[in-house]
Every structure is written in C-alpha cells, then in structure tokens.
CSV table of C-alpha atoms in Angstrom, one decimal:
chain,number,residue,atom,x,y,z
B,652,MET,CA,-214.0,49.3,-138.1
B,653,ILE,CA,-214.5,51.8,-140.8
B,654,ASN,CA,-213.0,54.6,-138.7
B,655,HIS,CA,-211.5,55.1,-135.3
B,656,PRO,CA,-213.4,53.5,-132.3
B,657,ASP,CA,-213.5,56.9,-130.6
B,658,GLY,CA,-214.9,58.5,-133.8
B,659,PRO,CA,-214.2,62.1,-134.8
B,660,SER,CA,-212.6,63.0,-131.4
B,661,ILE,CA,-209.5,61.1,-132.8
B,662,SER,CA,-209.9,61.3,-136.6
B,663,ASP,CA,-212.3,63.1,-138.8
B,664,SER,CA,-210.9,61.8,-142.1
B,665,THR,CA,-212.3,59.1,-144.3
B,666,GLY,CA,-211.8,58.0,-147.9
B,667,ASN,CA,-210.8,55.4,-150.4
B,668,GLU,CA,-207.9,54.7,-152.8
B,669,THR,CA,-208.5,57.9,-154.8
B,670,GLY,CA,-209.1,60.6,-152.2
B,671,CYS,CA,-209.8,61.7,-148.7
B,672,TYR,CA,-212.9,63.5,-147.3
B,673,GLN,CA,-213.0,65.8,-144.2
B,674,VAL,CA,-215.5,68.1,-142.5
B,675,PHE,CA,-214.2,71.7,-142.8
B,676,TYR,CA,-215.4,73.5,-139.7
B,677,GLN,CA,-216.2,77.2,-140.3
B,678,ALA,CA,-218.1,79.9,-138.4
B,679,ALA,CA,-220.8,80.2,-141.2
B,680,GLY,CA,-221.3,76.4,-141.2
B,681,ASN,CA,-219.5,73.2,-142.0
B,682,ASN,CA,-218.5,71.9,-145.5
B,683,ILE,CA,-217.3,68.6,-147.0
B,684,THR,CA,-213.8,69.0,-148.4
B,685,TYR,CA,-212.0,66.5,-150.7
B,686,ILE,CA,-208.3,65.9,-151.1
B,687,ASP,CA,-207.8,64.4,-154.6
B,688,ARG,CA,-204.8,62.1,-154.7
B,689,ALA,CA,-204.4,62.4,-158.5
B,690,THR,CA,-204.4,66.2,-158.8
B,691,ARG,CA,-202.9,66.9,-155.4
B,692,GLN,CA,-205.6,69.5,-154.6
B,693,ARG,CA,-207.9,70.1,-151.6
B,694,VAL,CA,-211.3,71.4,-152.8
B,695,TYR,CA,-214.9,71.8,-151.7
B,696,LEU,CA,-216.9,68.7,-152.6
B,697,SER,CA,-218.9,70.9,-155.1
B,698,SER,CA,-219.1,71.4,-158.8
B,699,GLN,CA,-220.3,75.0,-158.3
B,700,LEU,CA,-217.0,76.7,-158.8
B,701,SER,CA,-218.4,80.2,-158.3
B,702,SER,CA,-220.4,79.3,-155.2
B,703,SER,CA,-219.7,80.8,-151.8
B,704,HIS,CA,-220.2,77.3,-150.3
B,705,GLN,CA,-222.1,78.8,-147.4
B,706,ASP,CA,-225.7,77.7,-147.9
B,707,GLU,CA,-227.7,74.6,-148.7
B,708,SER,CA,-227.7,75.3,-152.4
B,709,ASP,CA,-224.1,74.1,-152.4
B,710,PRO,CA,-223.7,70.3,-152.2
B,711,SER,CA,-220.6,70.6,-150.0
B,712,PHE,CA,-222.5,72.6,-147.3
B,713,LEU,CA,-223.6,70.7,-144.2
B,714,GLY,CA,-224.7,73.4,-141.7
B,715,ARG,CA,-223.4,73.4,-138.1
B,716,SER,CA,-224.4,70.0,-136.8
B,717,SER,CA,-222.1,67.7,-138.7
B,718,VAL,CA,-220.0,65.4,-136.7
B,719,TYR,CA,-218.1,63.2,-139.1
B,720,LEU,CA,-218.0,61.3,-142.4
B,721,PHE,CA,-217.4,57.7,-143.5
B,722,VAL,CA,-217.1,55.9,-146.8
B,723,LEU,CA,-218.7,52.6,-147.4
B,724,ASP,CA,-218.6,50.9,-150.8
B,725,SER,CA,-219.8,53.5,-153.4
B,726,HIS,CA,-221.3,56.0,-151.0
B,727,LEU,CA,-220.3,58.8,-148.7
B,728,TYR,CA,-222.1,59.1,-145.4
B,729,CYS,CA,-222.4,62.0,-142.9
B,730,VAL,CA,-223.6,61.9,-139.3
B,731,GLN,CA,-225.4,65.0,-138.2
B,732,ASN,CA,-226.4,65.2,-134.5
B,733,GLY,CA,-229.3,67.1,-133.2
B,734,TYR,CA,-229.1,70.8,-132.1
B,735,PRO,CA,-231.3,73.5,-130.6
B,736,ASN,CA,-233.3,75.8,-132.9
B,737,THR,CA,-233.5,79.5,-132.2
B,738,ASP,CA,-237.2,79.1,-131.2
B,739,GLY,CA,-236.2,76.7,-128.4
B,740,SER,CA,-237.2,73.5,-130.2
B,741,ALA,CA,-234.7,70.8,-131.0
B,742,ALA,CA,-233.7,69.7,-134.5
B,743,PRO,CA,-233.2,65.9,-134.8
B,744,GLY,CA,-230.0,64.3,-135.9
B,745,LYS,CA,-229.7,62.5,-139.2
B,746,LEU,CA,-227.5,60.0,-141.1
B,747,LEU,CA,-227.1,61.2,-144.6
B,748,GLU,CA,-226.1,59.2,-147.7
B,749,MET,CA,-224.7,60.7,-150.9
B,750,ASP,CA,-222.7,59.8,-154.0
B,751,LEU,CA,-218.9,60.1,-153.7
B,752,ASN,CA,-219.1,63.4,-155.5
B,753,GLY,CA,-221.7,64.7,-153.0
B,754,ALA,CA,-224.7,64.4,-155.3
B,755,ASN,CA,-228.0,62.6,-154.7
B,756,ARG,CA,-228.1,63.3,-150.9
B,757,ARG,CA,-230.8,61.5,-148.9
B,758,VAL,CA,-231.7,60.9,-145.3
B,759,VAL,CA,-231.0,57.3,-144.3
B,760,THR,CA,-232.4,57.5,-140.8
B,761,GLN,CA,-233.4,60.2,-138.3
B,762,LEU,CA,-232.2,60.3,-134.7
B,763,ASN,CA,-234.1,61.5,-131.7
B,764,ALA,CA,-233.2,65.1,-130.9
B,765,THR,CA,-231.3,63.9,-127.7
B,766,ASP,CA,-229.5,61.1,-129.5
B,767,THR,CA,-225.9,61.4,-130.7
B,768,MET,CA,-223.7,59.2,-132.9
B,769,ASN,CA,-220.1,60.1,-132.0
B,770,LYS,CA,-218.4,56.7,-131.9
B,771,GLY,CA,-216.8,54.4,-134.5
B,772,ILE,CA,-218.7,52.7,-137.3
B,773,ILE,CA,-218.6,49.0,-137.9
B,774,ALA,CA,-219.5,47.5,-141.3
B,775,ASP,CA,-221.3,44.2,-141.7
B,776,ASP,CA,-218.9,41.8,-143.4
B,777,SER,CA,-221.8,39.6,-144.7
B,778,ASP,CA,-224.2,42.4,-145.7
B,779,SER,CA,-223.1,45.9,-146.7
B,780,GLY,CA,-226.6,47.1,-146.1
B,781,PHE,CA,-226.1,47.4,-142.4
B,782,ILE,CA,-223.7,49.2,-140.0
B,783,TYR,CA,-223.3,49.0,-136.3
B,784,THR,CA,-222.4,51.8,-133.9
B,785,ALA,CA,-222.9,53.0,-130.3
B,786,VAL,CA,-225.7,55.6,-130.2
B,787,GLN,CA,-225.9,57.7,-127.1
B,788,ARG,CA,-229.5,58.0,-125.9
B,789,LEU,CA,-231.5,59.2,-122.9
B,790,LYS,CA,-233.7,57.1,-120.7
B,791,PRO,CA,-237.1,58.5,-119.6
B,792,THR,CA,-235.4,59.3,-116.3
B,793,GLY,CA,-232.9,61.5,-118.1
B,794,GLN,CA,-230.0,59.1,-117.5
B,795,GLY,CA,-227.7,58.8,-120.5
B,796,TYR,CA,-226.4,55.5,-121.9
B,797,TYR,CA,-224.9,54.0,-125.1
B,798,ASP,CA,-227.0,51.6,-127.2
B,799,LEU,CA,-225.2,49.2,-129.5
B,800,CYS,CA,-227.4,49.6,-132.5
B,801,ARG,CA,-227.7,48.1,-136.0
B,802,ILE,CA,-228.8,50.6,-138.7
B,803,SER,CA,-230.2,49.5,-142.1
B,804,LEU,CA,-228.7,51.6,-144.9
B,805,ARG,CA,-231.7,50.5,-147.0
B,806,ASP,CA,-234.6,51.7,-145.0
B,807,GLY,CA,-233.1,53.4,-141.9
B,808,THR,CA,-234.5,50.9,-139.4
B,809,GLN,CA,-232.6,51.2,-136.1
B,810,THR,CA,-232.4,48.0,-134.0
B,811,SER,CA,-231.2,48.1,-130.4
B,812,LEU,CA,-229.0,45.1,-129.7
B,813,LEU,CA,-227.3,45.8,-126.3
B,814,GLU,CA,-227.3,48.5,-123.7
B,815,LEU,CA,-223.6,49.1,-123.2
B,816,GLN,CA,-222.1,49.4,-119.7
B,817,PRO,CA,-220.4,52.7,-118.6
B,818,SER,CA,-217.0,53.0,-120.3
B,819,GLN,CA,-217.9,50.1,-122.8
B,820,LEU,CA,-217.1,50.8,-126.4
B,821,PRO,CA,-217.2,48.8,-129.7
B,822,VAL,CA,-213.6,48.6,-131.0
B,823,GLY,CA,-213.8,46.1,-133.8
B,824,ALA,CA,-215.5,43.1,-135.4
B,825,HIS,CA,-214.8,39.9,-137.1
B,826,GLY,CA,-217.2,37.4,-138.6
B,827,ALA,CA,-220.4,37.4,-136.5
B,828,GLU,CA,-218.8,39.0,-133.4
B,829,ILE,CA,-218.4,42.6,-132.3
B,830,TYR,CA,-215.5,43.3,-129.9
B,831,LEU,CA,-216.3,45.5,-126.9
B,832,GLN,CA,-213.7,47.3,-124.8
B,833,THR,CA,-214.2,48.5,-121.2
B,834,VAL,CA,-211.6,50.6,-119.4
B,835,THR,CA,-212.3,51.7,-115.8
B,836,ASP,CA,-210.4,54.2,-113.7
B,837,VAL,CA,-206.9,53.0,-112.8
B,838,LEU,CA,-207.0,55.0,-109.6
B,839,SER,CA,-209.8,52.9,-108.3
B,840,GLY,CA,-208.3,49.6,-109.1
B,841,GLY,CA,-209.8,49.5,-112.6
B,842,VAL,CA,-209.6,47.0,-115.4
B,843,TYR,CA,-209.1,46.8,-119.1
B,844,ARG,CA,-211.6,44.2,-120.4
B,845,LEU,CA,-212.2,42.8,-123.9
B,846,GLU,CA,-215.5,41.0,-124.7
B,847,ALA,CA,-217.1,39.6,-127.8
B,848,TYR,CA,-220.8,40.2,-128.5
B,849,SER,CA,-222.3,37.5,-130.8
B,850,LEU,CA,-224.7,38.8,-133.5
B,851,SER,CA,-225.9,35.2,-133.9
B,852,THR,CA,-226.9,34.5,-130.2
B,853,GLY,CA,-227.0,37.9,-128.6
B,854,GLN,CA,-224.7,36.7,-125.9
B,855,THR,CA,-221.4,38.3,-124.7
B,856,ARG,CA,-218.3,36.3,-123.7
B,857,LEU,CA,-215.3,37.5,-121.8
B,858,ILE,CA,-212.0,37.3,-123.9
B,859,ARG,CA,-209.4,38.7,-121.5
B,860,GLU,CA,-209.0,41.2,-118.6
B,861,TRP,CA,-206.0,43.2,-117.5
B,862,PRO,CA,-205.3,45.7,-114.7
B,863,SER,CA,-206.2,49.1,-116.1
B,864,GLY,CA,-203.3,51.4,-117.1
B,865,LEU,CA,-200.9,48.6,-118.0
B,866,ILE,CA,-201.9,48.0,-121.7
B,867,GLN,CA,-202.9,50.0,-124.8
B,868,GLY,CA,-203.9,48.5,-128.1
B,869,PHE,CA,-205.9,48.2,-131.3
B,870,THR,CA,-207.9,45.5,-132.9
B,871,LYS,CA,-207.2,44.4,-136.5
B,872,ASP,CA,-209.5,41.7,-137.9
B,873,GLN,CA,-209.6,39.0,-135.3
B,874,ASN,CA,-206.4,40.1,-133.6
B,875,PHE,CA,-205.8,42.6,-130.7
B,876,PHE,CA,-202.3,44.1,-130.8
B,877,TYR,CA,-201.3,45.7,-127.6
B,878,LEU,CA,-198.4,47.2,-125.6
B,879,ASP,CA,-197.7,45.6,-122.3
B,880,MET,CA,-196.3,48.6,-120.5
B,881,SER,CA,-194.6,46.8,-117.7
B,882,ALA,CA,-193.0,44.1,-119.9
B,883,GLN,CA,-192.1,46.6,-122.7
B,884,LYS,CA,-193.5,44.3,-125.3
B,885,LEU,CA,-195.9,44.3,-128.2
B,886,LEU,CA,-198.2,41.3,-128.1
B,887,CYS,CA,-200.8,39.9,-130.4
B,888,LEU,CA,-203.9,38.2,-128.9
B,889,ASP,CA,-206.1,36.1,-131.2
B,890,LEU,CA,-209.6,37.2,-130.2
B,891,SER,CA,-211.2,34.0,-131.6
B,892,THR,CA,-209.0,31.4,-130.1
B,893,GLY,CA,-207.3,33.2,-127.2
B,894,GLY,CA,-203.9,32.3,-128.4
B,895,GLU,CA,-201.1,34.9,-127.9
B,896,ARG,CA,-197.7,35.6,-129.5
B,897,GLU,CA,-195.0,38.1,-128.9
B,898,VAL,CA,-194.4,40.6,-131.8
B,899,ALA,CA,-191.6,42.6,-130.3
B,900,SER,CA,-189.8,43.1,-127.0
B,901,GLY,CA,-187.4,45.6,-125.4
B,902,LEU,CA,-189.5,48.6,-126.6
B,903,ASP,CA,-188.8,52.1,-125.6
B,904,LEU,CA,-191.8,52.9,-123.4
B,905,SER,CA,-192.2,55.6,-120.8
B,906,SER,CA,-191.9,54.5,-117.2
B,907,ASP,CA,-195.1,56.4,-116.6
B,908,PRO,CA,-197.9,54.5,-118.7
B,909,THR,CA,-199.8,57.8,-119.0
B,910,LEU,CA,-196.9,59.2,-121.0
B,911,SER,CA,-197.1,56.6,-123.8
B,912,SER,CA,-199.9,56.5,-126.4
B,913,VAL,CA,-201.0,54.4,-129.4
B,914,ASP,CA,-201.6,56.1,-132.7
B,915,GLY,CA,-202.9,53.3,-134.8
B,916,ILE,CA,-202.0,50.6,-137.3
B,917,TYR,CA,-200.8,51.7,-140.8
B,918,ASP,CA,-199.1,49.8,-143.5
B,919,ASN,CA,-199.0,46.7,-141.2
B,920,HIS,CA,-197.1,48.7,-138.6
B,921,PHE,CA,-198.2,49.4,-135.0
B,922,ILE,CA,-197.4,53.1,-134.4
B,923,TYR,CA,-197.0,54.4,-130.8
B,924,MET,CA,-195.5,57.4,-129.1
B,925,SER,CA,-193.3,57.4,-126.0
B,926,LEU,CA,-193.3,60.7,-124.2
B,927,VAL,CA,-190.5,62.2,-122.1
B,928,ARG,CA,-190.8,65.1,-119.7
B,929,GLU,CA,-188.0,67.6,-120.3
B,930,THR,CA,-187.5,70.3,-117.6
B,931,GLN,CA,-184.6,72.1,-119.3
B,932,PRO,CA,-184.6,74.8,-120.5
B,933,GLN,CA,-188.3,74.6,-119.8
B,934,LEU,CA,-191.0,72.0,-119.0
B,935,ARG,CA,-192.3,70.3,-122.1
B,936,LEU,CA,-193.2,66.9,-123.4
B,937,TYR,CA,-191.2,65.4,-126.2
B,938,GLU,CA,-192.7,62.6,-128.3
B,939,THR,CA,-190.6,59.8,-129.8
B,940,VAL,CA,-192.6,57.9,-132.4
B,941,TYR,CA,-192.0,54.2,-133.4
B,942,GLY,CA,-193.5,51.8,-135.9
B,943,VAL,CA,-193.4,48.1,-135.2
B,944,ASP,CA,-193.7,45.8,-138.2
B,945,LEU,CA,-196.5,43.3,-137.2
B,946,THR,CA,-195.0,40.5,-139.4
B,947,ASP,CA,-191.4,40.4,-138.2
B,948,GLY,CA,-191.3,42.7,-135.2
B,949,THR,CA,-188.8,45.2,-136.7
B,950,VAL,CA,-188.9,48.5,-134.8
B,951,THR,CA,-188.4,51.8,-136.7
B,952,GLU,CA,-188.1,55.2,-135.1
B,953,ILE,CA,-190.2,57.8,-137.1
B,954,ALA,CA,-188.1,61.0,-136.9
B,955,LEU,CA,-190.2,63.1,-139.3
B,956,ARG,CA,-191.6,66.3,-137.6
B,957,ARG,CA,-193.9,69.2,-138.4
B,958,ARG,CA,-195.0,72.5,-136.9
B,959,PHE,CA,-198.3,72.5,-135.1
B,960,MET,CA,-199.7,75.4,-133.0
B,961,GLY,CA,-196.2,76.8,-133.0
B,962,ALA,CA,-194.5,73.7,-131.6
B,963,ASP,CA,-192.4,70.9,-133.0
B,964,ARG,CA,-194.6,67.8,-133.3
B,965,PRO,CA,-194.4,64.3,-134.9
B,966,LEU,CA,-195.7,64.0,-138.5
B,967,LYS,CA,-199.4,63.0,-138.4
B,968,ILE,CA,-200.9,60.4,-140.8
B,969,ILE,CA,-204.4,61.3,-141.9
B,970,TRP,CA,-205.1,58.7,-144.5
B,971,GLU,CA,-203.4,55.6,-146.1
B,972,PHE,CA,-203.3,55.1,-149.8
B,973,PRO,CA,-201.7,52.2,-151.7
B,974,GLY,CA,-198.0,53.2,-151.6
B,975,GLU,CA,-198.5,56.6,-149.9
B,976,PHE,CA,-199.6,58.3,-146.8
B,977,LEU,CA,-201.5,61.5,-146.6
B,978,VAL,CA,-200.0,63.6,-143.7
B,979,ILE,CA,-200.4,66.9,-142.0
B,980,SER,CA,-197.0,68.4,-142.8
B,981,GLY,CA,-197.3,71.8,-141.2
B,982,GLU,CA,-199.5,74.9,-140.8
B,983,GLU,CA,-199.6,78.5,-142.0
B,984,PRO,CA,-201.5,81.7,-140.9
B,985,HIS,CA,-205.0,82.1,-142.3
B,986,THR,CA,-207.7,84.8,-142.2
B,987,ASP,CA,-211.4,84.0,-142.4
B,988,GLN,CA,-214.0,86.6,-143.5
B,989,VAL,CA,-217.2,86.0,-141.6
B,990,VAL,CA,-220.5,87.9,-141.1
B,991,GLY,CA,-221.8,88.4,-137.6
B,992,PRO,CA,-225.4,88.0,-136.4
B,993,ASP,CA,-225.8,91.8,-136.9
B,994,GLY,CA,-224.8,91.5,-140.5
B,995,VAL,CA,-221.5,93.2,-140.0
B,996,PRO,CA,-218.5,91.4,-141.6
B,997,TYR,CA,-215.4,90.8,-139.6
B,998,THR,CA,-212.1,88.8,-139.8
B,999,VAL,CA,-210.9,85.9,-137.7
B,1000,GLU,CA,-207.2,85.1,-137.5
B,1001,ASN,CA,-206.3,81.4,-137.2
B,1002,SER,CA,-204.1,78.9,-138.9
B,1003,ILE,CA,-204.7,76.4,-141.7
B,1004,LEU,CA,-203.2,72.9,-141.8
B,1005,LEU,CA,-200.9,72.0,-144.7
B,1006,TYR,CA,-201.3,68.5,-146.2
B,1007,SER,CA,-198.8,66.5,-148.2
B,1008,LEU,CA,-198.4,63.0,-149.7
B,1009,ILE,CA,-195.3,61.0,-148.9
B,1010,SER,CA,-194.4,57.6,-150.2
B,1011,LYS,CA,-194.3,54.8,-147.6
B,1012,THR,CA,-190.7,54.1,-148.5
B,1013,ASP,CA,-189.7,57.6,-147.7
B,1014,PHE,CA,-191.8,57.7,-144.6
B,1015,TRP,CA,-190.2,54.6,-143.1
B,1016,ASN,CA,-186.8,55.8,-144.1
B,1017,ASN,CA,-187.3,59.2,-142.6
B,1018,GLN,CA,-186.9,61.0,-145.9
B,1019,PRO,CA,-189.0,64.3,-146.0
B,1020,ASN,CA,-189.8,64.1,-149.7
B,1021,TYR,CA,-193.2,65.6,-149.6
B,1022,SER,CA,-195.6,66.2,-152.5
B,1023,GLU,CA,-197.7,69.2,-151.2
B,1024,ILE,CA,-201.4,69.4,-151.5
B,1025,GLU,CA,-202.6,72.6,-153.1
B,1026,ASN,CA,-205.3,74.2,-151.0
B,1027,ARG,CA,-208.1,75.5,-153.3
B,1028,LEU,CA,-210.6,76.4,-150.5
C-alpha cells in the first residue's frame, strides 16, 4: 500500500525521502503544502512567493474538492472527488498527476460525478503504470458499492475487477495478489476475514477468519501482523503460505478490545495504543503507546506526548524518513482571514499544528530532542 488502507480518514500525508506533502484545508479552498526535510520549513508547493495561493493561477491551489495526495515514483498525484456546482449540476471527480514541485499538472482520469476515491492506493509491483483502489460507485438503482478498480496512469483507463462486498476493503498486496479485509459487526456475531484476490486468475481465496473484535492488525508485504486481544500476543501470519509465528507475548492490552487500537508499522515496529478509562478526578481516556520490534519482539513504551485540542496526547508520527520521524509535536492558536460570500472579510479563530523532526534513536529512547519545522504558510 502506498498509503493507509482507510485513506485520508486516517492519514493525509505522503512523501518520499526528501519531504512530505499534505492537503491544507482552508475556507477559501485547499492547497498542497510541502515540508522540506533539508530546510526544516513548511511551505506552499508554489514558486510564486508573492501569491495569495487562493486561486487556480497558483500551482499549490486545489479548490475545495481535494481528498488526498500520494507519491509514486517521480510524480505527485491528487484525488479530487466530484462536488455540486452552484447551478445544480455536478462536477466530476479527477485523478491529477504533477511533478514533485507541483508543475506540469494533468488529468489522468475522470470519475463519474457520483464516484468517490477515498480508500488506500496500491501500486503495481510489476508495472508502475497502474494503481489499484476501491472506487465507491452507484448502481442504476441508486445502491452504493465499492468497485476494486485498476487505473492506468498512462491513459486513464479504469478497469473494474471485482465488486467488493459490504465492509470489504483492500489492505495490501504482494506479487500478483491483492489482500482484502472484511470486518462485520461484533454485536451480531461478526467475523474478521482476510482473503486474497488473484490478478492472474480473477479468483478469490480465503486466507483466515477470526471472530470479530478479537484481533487488529496491518499487512506488510506478504505478512499480516496482528494483535490477538484475548491471548495478549502479537502474531505474524504469512499470507502466502498460511504459516504463523509469535512475535511477542504478555502485551499490555485493554481488557475491553474497543479500547485498544493499532497505529501502524514504522521503522520495523508495530505501534499500538492501550487505552484506560480513568474516572478520577474526572472521566477520561488515557493512552499508553507501545512499539513492538518485528524482528526480536522487544516491547518499548513510547512516553513522548504532545498537546492536541487542549489535551495531553501521544506523539503522532506523520511520515518516516531514513533515520528520522516527522511528528506532530503540538499546536498553537492561529487566526485565518477569509472573505465571505458577500465580499466582507472576517476572521476565524482556530489552531495550527506544530511539526518537528526527531531522530529514531531519540524517539525509541523517549528523548524529546525535536528539530522544529518552521511554518512559512
């Protein structure tokens, strides 16, 4: 997967070894921002230094329909979903391609006005000219469904491969197989199911099935790393062979499975949070974060914290560079100047996130040695 299986609802960051791209959501329209690792600056992806960055003459400007970005090889891509026009018509969605500096933007493919691309992107290991994703579409009856779709980055051709079942989601790929996850409601005796869809044969095979609510995990290459909530273990399932091994045991997991969550895999560590309800002096949830080394099973508590929405929260990894993490390290008050539909300017009070770089060594040793990113927006 190029990005998180659940797409921008979980993470709206993408990048490479030199920087990180994000969509900056503003009242006047969205922009592409870039965090440059070398200069430690966050800027608009634009060479027009005197620009207001609020119309299509600026290469960073995306309008209001942008959902998320992803980087593949030497290009930056942006998914724009359809939206209603003021005259009642519907503007179609688009997949845009541009150079890494935002120049030479072109439309790769156009979506139907009712289609949305809001899930993870899978790259083709054998041909970088294709991507795979779940596109939400409407049948003639008005019923919605997800279509596992191959999109050519060369000519924009969309090929429907498989109509996904409700709650079914692509979560990874390896070789000629795309891995599909289905999670159904635990209250109705649901299941957590993993299947493999073959790009060669078009057939789907069952890999494993568990009672819903008892496991959480992530795929990495051909492996599925998952927490067994009842056994308090981290296990690794080989999705090709079905073989399984124990990575770590005796983990600190909440007795209520809904109070533990998986953050992702970074620096060969499986990061998860165990939540505890505290009732004194007031009701709140407190997260304890752990990283499990996928090679030797060593468990490290990650004690670094930040301020978010006025509360004390765990440090959040945004992007991984060689030797460093880009993190959200805090927030500060911010005032936006916007112009209303009547042409009258007004101010909006909110907060802006603070970004920093931290070495992986300091991160795993809980040393808050941050190199702050200068906000030039």
